mmCIF file of C-alpha atoms in Angstrom:
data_model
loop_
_atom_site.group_PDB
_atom_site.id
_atom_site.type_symbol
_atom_site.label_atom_id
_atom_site.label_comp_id
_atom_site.label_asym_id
_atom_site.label_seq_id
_atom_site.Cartn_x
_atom_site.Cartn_y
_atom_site.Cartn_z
ATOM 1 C CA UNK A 1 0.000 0.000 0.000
ATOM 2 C CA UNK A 2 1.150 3.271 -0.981
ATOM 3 C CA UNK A 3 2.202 6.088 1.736
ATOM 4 C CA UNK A 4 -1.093 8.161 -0.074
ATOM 5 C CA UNK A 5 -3.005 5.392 -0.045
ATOM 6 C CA UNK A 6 -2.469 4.604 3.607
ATOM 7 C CA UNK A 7 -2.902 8.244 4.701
ATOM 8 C CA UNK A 8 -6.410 8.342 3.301
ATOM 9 C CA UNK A 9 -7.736 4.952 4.528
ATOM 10 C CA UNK A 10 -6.408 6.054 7.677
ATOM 11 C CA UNK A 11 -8.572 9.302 7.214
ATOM 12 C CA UNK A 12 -11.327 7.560 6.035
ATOM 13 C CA UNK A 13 -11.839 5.418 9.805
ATOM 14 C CA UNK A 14 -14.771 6.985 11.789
ATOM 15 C CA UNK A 15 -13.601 6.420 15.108
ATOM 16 C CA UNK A 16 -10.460 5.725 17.609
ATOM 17 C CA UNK A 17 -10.871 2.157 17.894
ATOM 18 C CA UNK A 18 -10.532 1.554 14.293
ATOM 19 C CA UNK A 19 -7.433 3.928 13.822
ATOM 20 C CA UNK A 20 -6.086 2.044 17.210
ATOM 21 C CA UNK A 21 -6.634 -1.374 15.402
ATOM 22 C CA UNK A 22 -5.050 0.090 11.556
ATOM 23 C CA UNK A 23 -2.310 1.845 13.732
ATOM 24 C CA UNK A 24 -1.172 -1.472 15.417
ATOM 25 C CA UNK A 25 -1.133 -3.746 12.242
ATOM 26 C CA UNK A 26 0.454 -0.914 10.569
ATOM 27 C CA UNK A 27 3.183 -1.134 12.987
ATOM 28 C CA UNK A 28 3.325 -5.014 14.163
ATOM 29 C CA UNK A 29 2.245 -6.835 11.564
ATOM 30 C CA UNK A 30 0.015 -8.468 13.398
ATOM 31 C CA UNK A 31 -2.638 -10.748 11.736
ATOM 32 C CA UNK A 32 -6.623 -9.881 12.314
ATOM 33 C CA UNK A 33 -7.134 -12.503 14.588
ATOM 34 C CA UNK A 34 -4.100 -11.875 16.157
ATOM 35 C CA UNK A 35 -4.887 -8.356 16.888
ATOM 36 C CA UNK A 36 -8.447 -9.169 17.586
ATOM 37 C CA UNK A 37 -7.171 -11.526 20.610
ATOM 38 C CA UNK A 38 -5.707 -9.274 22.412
ATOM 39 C CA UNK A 39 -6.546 -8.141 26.010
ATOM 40 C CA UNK A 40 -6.158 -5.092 27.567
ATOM 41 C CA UNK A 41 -3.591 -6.697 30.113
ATOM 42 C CA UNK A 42 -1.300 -7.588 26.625
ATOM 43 C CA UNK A 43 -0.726 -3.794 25.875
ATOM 44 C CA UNK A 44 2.488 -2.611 27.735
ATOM 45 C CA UNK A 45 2.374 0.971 27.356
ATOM 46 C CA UNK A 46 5.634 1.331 29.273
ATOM 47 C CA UNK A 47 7.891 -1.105 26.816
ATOM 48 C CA UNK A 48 5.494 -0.053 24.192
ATOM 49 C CA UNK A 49 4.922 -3.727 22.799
ATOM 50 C CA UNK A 50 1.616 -6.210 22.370
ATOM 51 C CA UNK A 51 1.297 -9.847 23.198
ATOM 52 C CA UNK A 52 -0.638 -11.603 20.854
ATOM 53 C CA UNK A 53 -1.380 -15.260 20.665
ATOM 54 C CA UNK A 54 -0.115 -16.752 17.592
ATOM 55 C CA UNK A 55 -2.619 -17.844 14.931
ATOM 56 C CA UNK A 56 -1.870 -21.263 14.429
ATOM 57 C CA UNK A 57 -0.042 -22.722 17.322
ATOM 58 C CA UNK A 58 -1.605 -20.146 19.680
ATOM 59 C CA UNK A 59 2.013 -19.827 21.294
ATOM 60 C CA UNK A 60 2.126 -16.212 22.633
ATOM 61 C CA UNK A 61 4.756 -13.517 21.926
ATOM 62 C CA UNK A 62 5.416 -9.770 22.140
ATOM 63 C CA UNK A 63 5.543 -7.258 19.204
ATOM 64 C CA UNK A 64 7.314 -3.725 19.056
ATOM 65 C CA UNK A 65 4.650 -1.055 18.295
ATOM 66 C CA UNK A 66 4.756 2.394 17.187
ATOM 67 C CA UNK A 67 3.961 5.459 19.376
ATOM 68 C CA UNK A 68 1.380 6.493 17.318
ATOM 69 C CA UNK A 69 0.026 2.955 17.663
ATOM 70 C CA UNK A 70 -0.141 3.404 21.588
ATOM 71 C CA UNK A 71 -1.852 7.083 21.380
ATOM 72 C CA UNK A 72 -5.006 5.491 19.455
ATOM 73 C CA UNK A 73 -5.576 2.985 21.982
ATOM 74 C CA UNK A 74 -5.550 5.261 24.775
ATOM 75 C CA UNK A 75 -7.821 7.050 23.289
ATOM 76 C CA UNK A 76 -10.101 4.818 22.725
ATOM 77 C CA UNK A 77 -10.155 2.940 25.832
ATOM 78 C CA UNK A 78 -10.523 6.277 27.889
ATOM 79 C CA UNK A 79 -13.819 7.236 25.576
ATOM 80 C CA UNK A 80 -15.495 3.404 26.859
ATOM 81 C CA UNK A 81 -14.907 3.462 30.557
ATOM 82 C CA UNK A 82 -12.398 0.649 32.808
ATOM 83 C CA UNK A 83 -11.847 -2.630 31.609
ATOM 84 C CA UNK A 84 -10.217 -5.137 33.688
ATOM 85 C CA UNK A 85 -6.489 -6.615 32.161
ATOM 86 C CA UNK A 86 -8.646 -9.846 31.356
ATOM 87 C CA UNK A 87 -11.061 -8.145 28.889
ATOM 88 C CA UNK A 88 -10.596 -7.545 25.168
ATOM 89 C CA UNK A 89 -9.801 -4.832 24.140
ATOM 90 C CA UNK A 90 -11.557 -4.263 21.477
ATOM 91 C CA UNK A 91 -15.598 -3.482 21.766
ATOM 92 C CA UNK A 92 -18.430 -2.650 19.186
ATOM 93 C CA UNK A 93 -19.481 0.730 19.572
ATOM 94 C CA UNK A 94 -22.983 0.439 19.097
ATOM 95 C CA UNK A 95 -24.416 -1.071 22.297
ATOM 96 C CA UNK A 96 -27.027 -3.923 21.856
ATOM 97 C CA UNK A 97 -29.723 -4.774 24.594
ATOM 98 C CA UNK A 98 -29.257 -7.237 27.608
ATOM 99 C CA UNK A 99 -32.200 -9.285 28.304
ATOM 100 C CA UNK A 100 -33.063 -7.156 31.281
ATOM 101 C CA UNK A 101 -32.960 -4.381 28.850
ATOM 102 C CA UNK A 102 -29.660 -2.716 29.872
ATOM 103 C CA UNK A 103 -27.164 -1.717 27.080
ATOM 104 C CA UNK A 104 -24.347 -3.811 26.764
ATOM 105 C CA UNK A 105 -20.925 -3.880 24.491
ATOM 106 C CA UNK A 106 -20.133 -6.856 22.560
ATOM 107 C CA UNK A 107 -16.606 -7.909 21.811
ATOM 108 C CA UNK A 108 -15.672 -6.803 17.916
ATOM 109 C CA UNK A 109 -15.079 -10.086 15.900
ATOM 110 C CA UNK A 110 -14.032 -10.680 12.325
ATOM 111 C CA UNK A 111 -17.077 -9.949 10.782
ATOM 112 C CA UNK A 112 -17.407 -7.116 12.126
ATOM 113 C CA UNK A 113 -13.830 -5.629 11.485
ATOM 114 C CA UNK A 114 -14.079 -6.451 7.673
ATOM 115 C CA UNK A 115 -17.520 -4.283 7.758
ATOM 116 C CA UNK A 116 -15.735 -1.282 9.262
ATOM 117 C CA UNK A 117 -13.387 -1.942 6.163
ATOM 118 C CA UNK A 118 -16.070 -2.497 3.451
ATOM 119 C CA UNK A 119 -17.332 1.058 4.408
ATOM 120 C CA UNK A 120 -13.945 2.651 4.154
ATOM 121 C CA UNK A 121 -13.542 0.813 0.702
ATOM 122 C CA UNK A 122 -16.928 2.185 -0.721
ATOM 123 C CA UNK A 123 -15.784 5.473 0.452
ATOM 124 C CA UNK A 124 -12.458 5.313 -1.203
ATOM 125 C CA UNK A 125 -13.308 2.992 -4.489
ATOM 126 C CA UNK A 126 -10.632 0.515 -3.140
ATOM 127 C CA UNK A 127 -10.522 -3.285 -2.038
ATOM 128 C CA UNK A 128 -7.870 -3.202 1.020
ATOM 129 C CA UNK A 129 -7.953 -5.336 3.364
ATOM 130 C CA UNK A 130 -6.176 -6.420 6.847
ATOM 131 C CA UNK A 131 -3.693 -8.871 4.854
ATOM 132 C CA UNK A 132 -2.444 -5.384 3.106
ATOM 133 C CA UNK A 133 -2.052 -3.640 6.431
ATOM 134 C CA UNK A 134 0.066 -6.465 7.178
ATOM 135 C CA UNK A 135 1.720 -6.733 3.959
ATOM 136 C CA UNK A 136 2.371 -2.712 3.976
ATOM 137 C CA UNK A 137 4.251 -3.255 7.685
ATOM 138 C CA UNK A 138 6.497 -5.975 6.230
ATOM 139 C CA UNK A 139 7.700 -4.308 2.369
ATOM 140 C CA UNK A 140 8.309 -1.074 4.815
ATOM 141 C CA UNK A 141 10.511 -3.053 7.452
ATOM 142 C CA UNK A 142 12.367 -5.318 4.475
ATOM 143 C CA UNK A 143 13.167 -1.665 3.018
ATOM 144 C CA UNK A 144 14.993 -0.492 6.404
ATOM 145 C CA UNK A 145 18.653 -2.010 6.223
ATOM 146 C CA UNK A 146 18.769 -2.015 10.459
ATOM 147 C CA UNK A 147 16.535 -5.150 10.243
ATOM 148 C CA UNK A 148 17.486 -8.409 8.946
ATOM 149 C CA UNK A 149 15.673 -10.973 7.387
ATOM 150 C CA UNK A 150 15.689 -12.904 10.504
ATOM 151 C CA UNK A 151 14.601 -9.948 12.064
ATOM 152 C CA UNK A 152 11.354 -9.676 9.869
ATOM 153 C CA UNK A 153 10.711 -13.465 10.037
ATOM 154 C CA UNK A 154 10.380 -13.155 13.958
ATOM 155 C CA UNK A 155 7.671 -10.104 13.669
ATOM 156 C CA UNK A 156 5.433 -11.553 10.779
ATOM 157 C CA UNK A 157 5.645 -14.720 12.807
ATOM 158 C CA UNK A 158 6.400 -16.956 9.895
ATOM 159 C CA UNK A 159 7.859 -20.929 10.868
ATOM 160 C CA UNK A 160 10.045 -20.762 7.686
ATOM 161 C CA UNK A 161 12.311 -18.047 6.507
ATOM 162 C CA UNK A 162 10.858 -18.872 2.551
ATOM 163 C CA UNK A 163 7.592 -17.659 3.789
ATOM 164 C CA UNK A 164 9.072 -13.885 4.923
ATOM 165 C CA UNK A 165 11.250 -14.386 1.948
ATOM 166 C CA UNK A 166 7.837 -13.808 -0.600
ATOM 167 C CA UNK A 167 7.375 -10.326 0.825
ATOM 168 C CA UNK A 168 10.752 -9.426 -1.425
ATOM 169 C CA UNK A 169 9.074 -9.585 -4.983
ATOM 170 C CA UNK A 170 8.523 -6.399 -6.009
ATOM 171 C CA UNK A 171 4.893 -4.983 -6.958
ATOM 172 C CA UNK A 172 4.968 -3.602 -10.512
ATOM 173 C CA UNK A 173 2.995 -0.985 -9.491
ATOM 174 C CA UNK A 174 6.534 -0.157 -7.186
ATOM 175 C CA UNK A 175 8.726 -1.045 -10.450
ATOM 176 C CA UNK A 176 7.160 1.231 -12.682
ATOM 177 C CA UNK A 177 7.694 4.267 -10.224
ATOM 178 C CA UNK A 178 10.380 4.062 -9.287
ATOM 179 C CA UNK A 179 11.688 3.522 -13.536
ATOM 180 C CA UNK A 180 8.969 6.767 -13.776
ATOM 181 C CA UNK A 181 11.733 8.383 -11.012
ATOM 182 C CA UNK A 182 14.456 7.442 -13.271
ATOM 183 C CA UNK A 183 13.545 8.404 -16.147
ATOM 184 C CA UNK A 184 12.622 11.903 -14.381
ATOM 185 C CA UNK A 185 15.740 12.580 -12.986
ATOM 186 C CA UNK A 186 17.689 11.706 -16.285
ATOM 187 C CA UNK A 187 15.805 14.272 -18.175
ATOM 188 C CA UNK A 188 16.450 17.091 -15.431
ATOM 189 C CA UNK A 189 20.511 16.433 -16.486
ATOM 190 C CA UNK A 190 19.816 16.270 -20.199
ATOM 191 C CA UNK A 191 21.625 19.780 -21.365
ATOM 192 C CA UNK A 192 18.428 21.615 -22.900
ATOM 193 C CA UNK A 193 18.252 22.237 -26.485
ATOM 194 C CA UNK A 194 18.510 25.842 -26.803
ATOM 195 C CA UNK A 195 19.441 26.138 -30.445
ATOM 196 C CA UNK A 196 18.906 24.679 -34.365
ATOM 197 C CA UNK A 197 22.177 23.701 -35.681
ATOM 198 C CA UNK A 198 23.485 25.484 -38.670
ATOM 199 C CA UNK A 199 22.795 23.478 -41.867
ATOM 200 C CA UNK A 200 25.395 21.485 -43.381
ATOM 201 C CA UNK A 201 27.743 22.774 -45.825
ATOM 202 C CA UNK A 202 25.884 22.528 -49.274
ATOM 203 C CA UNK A 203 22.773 23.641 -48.411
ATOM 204 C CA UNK A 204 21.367 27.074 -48.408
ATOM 205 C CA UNK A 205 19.493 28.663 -45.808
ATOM 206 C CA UNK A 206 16.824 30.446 -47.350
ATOM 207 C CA UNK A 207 15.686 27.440 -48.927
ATOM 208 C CA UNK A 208 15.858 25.837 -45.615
ATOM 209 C CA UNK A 209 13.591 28.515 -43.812
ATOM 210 C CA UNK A 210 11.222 27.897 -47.056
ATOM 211 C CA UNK A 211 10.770 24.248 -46.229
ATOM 212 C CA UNK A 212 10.735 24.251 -42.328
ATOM 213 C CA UNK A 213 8.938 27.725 -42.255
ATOM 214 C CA UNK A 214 12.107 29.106 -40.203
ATOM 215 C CA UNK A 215 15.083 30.694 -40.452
ATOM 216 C CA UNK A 216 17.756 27.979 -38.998
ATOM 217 C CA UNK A 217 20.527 30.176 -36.236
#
C-alpha cells in the first residue's frame, strides 16, 4: 500500500478504535485474529509492545509497536470506561440490549472488522484489506537495512524463513515508479536544447527557412 493510499484509509476510519486497530497492524504486523485476541492486560504501554497469541499454534509472543500505535488505543479505551487486564480490548461501539434491557458492548469479531473496512472501501473505491495492512508493515521493514531478514521473520511470525522471503518480490505498481523516477531525474541532467544547428555545408538557408517555415541560427 502506498504512503497516499495509507494516509487516506487512515482518514477515512470513523472512530479511535478503528485507527487504534489500523495503527497497530500498521506497525506489528500483526494478523486480524491476532490483533483481535488481544486483552487489555497484553498492551504494555511502558515497553510499548503487544502480546498476541499466535494464529496457528496459539504460542504467545510480544511485538514492538509504534507510538502512534499506543496514542489510538488510549484514546479509545478512555472514551469506553475501565476494563479489567482480562477483557478484550476491542468493543463494538454500538451497544445492543441485555435481556433485562440494559445496554451492553459486545466484543468486535471478524465480521465485524471487515464491515468497518467495506465502508472505508466504498468510500475510497478501493478493495484493502487487513492482509495489506500487514503486507504494507512488512515491504516497509524489508526496506529499512537495520533489520534483517531474521529480524522480519520473527515479527510476521512466519515458521520458515521462505515464507518472509515472498514479501521481497517487487509490486509492478513499485517497479514502474520508481523507472517513472528514473527516467525523471535523467531528463532534469539532459543539457536543454537551446538552439537549431546550422545546416550542413551545401545547403542554403533560405531554402531551408522555405521548407521548415524558419530561419535555422
Amino acid at each position: 500500500m502506498p504512503d497516499e493510499q495509507w494516509d487516506a484509509l487512515f482518514t477515512a476510519l470513523r472512530s479511535d478504535r478503528d485507527r487504534a486497530l489500523a495503527s497497530l497492524v500498521i506497525s506489528n504486523a500483526s494478523r486480524a485474529s491476532e490483533v483481535l485476541g488481544i486483552r487489555c492486560g497484553d498492551l504494555d504501554w511502558g515497553d510499548q509492545v503487544v502480546r498476541v497469541r499466535r494464529k496457528g499454534t496459539g504460542a504467545e509472543q510480544w511485538l514492538p509497536a509504534s507510538n502512534d500505535a499506543f496514542v489510538w488505543p488510549r484514546l479509545y479505551l478512555d472514551s469506553i470506561g475501565p476494563l479489567e487486564p482480562s477483557d478484550p480490548v476491542w468493543w463494538t461501539l454500538r451497544r445492543r440490549r441485555r435481556g433485562d434491557g440494559t445496554p451492553a458492548r459486545q466484543p468486535l469479531n471478524y465480521d465485524a472488522l471487515r464491515a468497518v473496512l467495506r465502508r472505508v472501501n466504498d468510500a475510497l473505491g478501493t478493495n484493502w484489506t487487513m492482509h495489506d495492512l500487514r503486507h504494507t508493515c512488512a515491504r516497509r521493514m524489508l526496506r529499512d537495512r537495520n533489520l534483517s531478514l531474521r529480524d522480519i521473520q520473527t515479527i510476521l511470525g512466519h515458521a520458515h524463513l521462505s515464507t518472509t522471503q515472498l514479501y521481497l518480490e517487487e509490486e509492478p505498481e513499485e517497479v514502474i515508479r520508481r523507472v517513472h523516477q528514473h527516467l525523471l531525474a535523467l531528463k532534469q541532467t539532459e543539457p536543454a536544447i537551446n538552439a537549431v544547428p546550422a545546416p550542413a555545408r551545401g545547403y542554403d538557408a533560405a531554402d531551408l527557412a522555405v521548407l521548415f517555415g524558419e530561419v535555422p541560427r
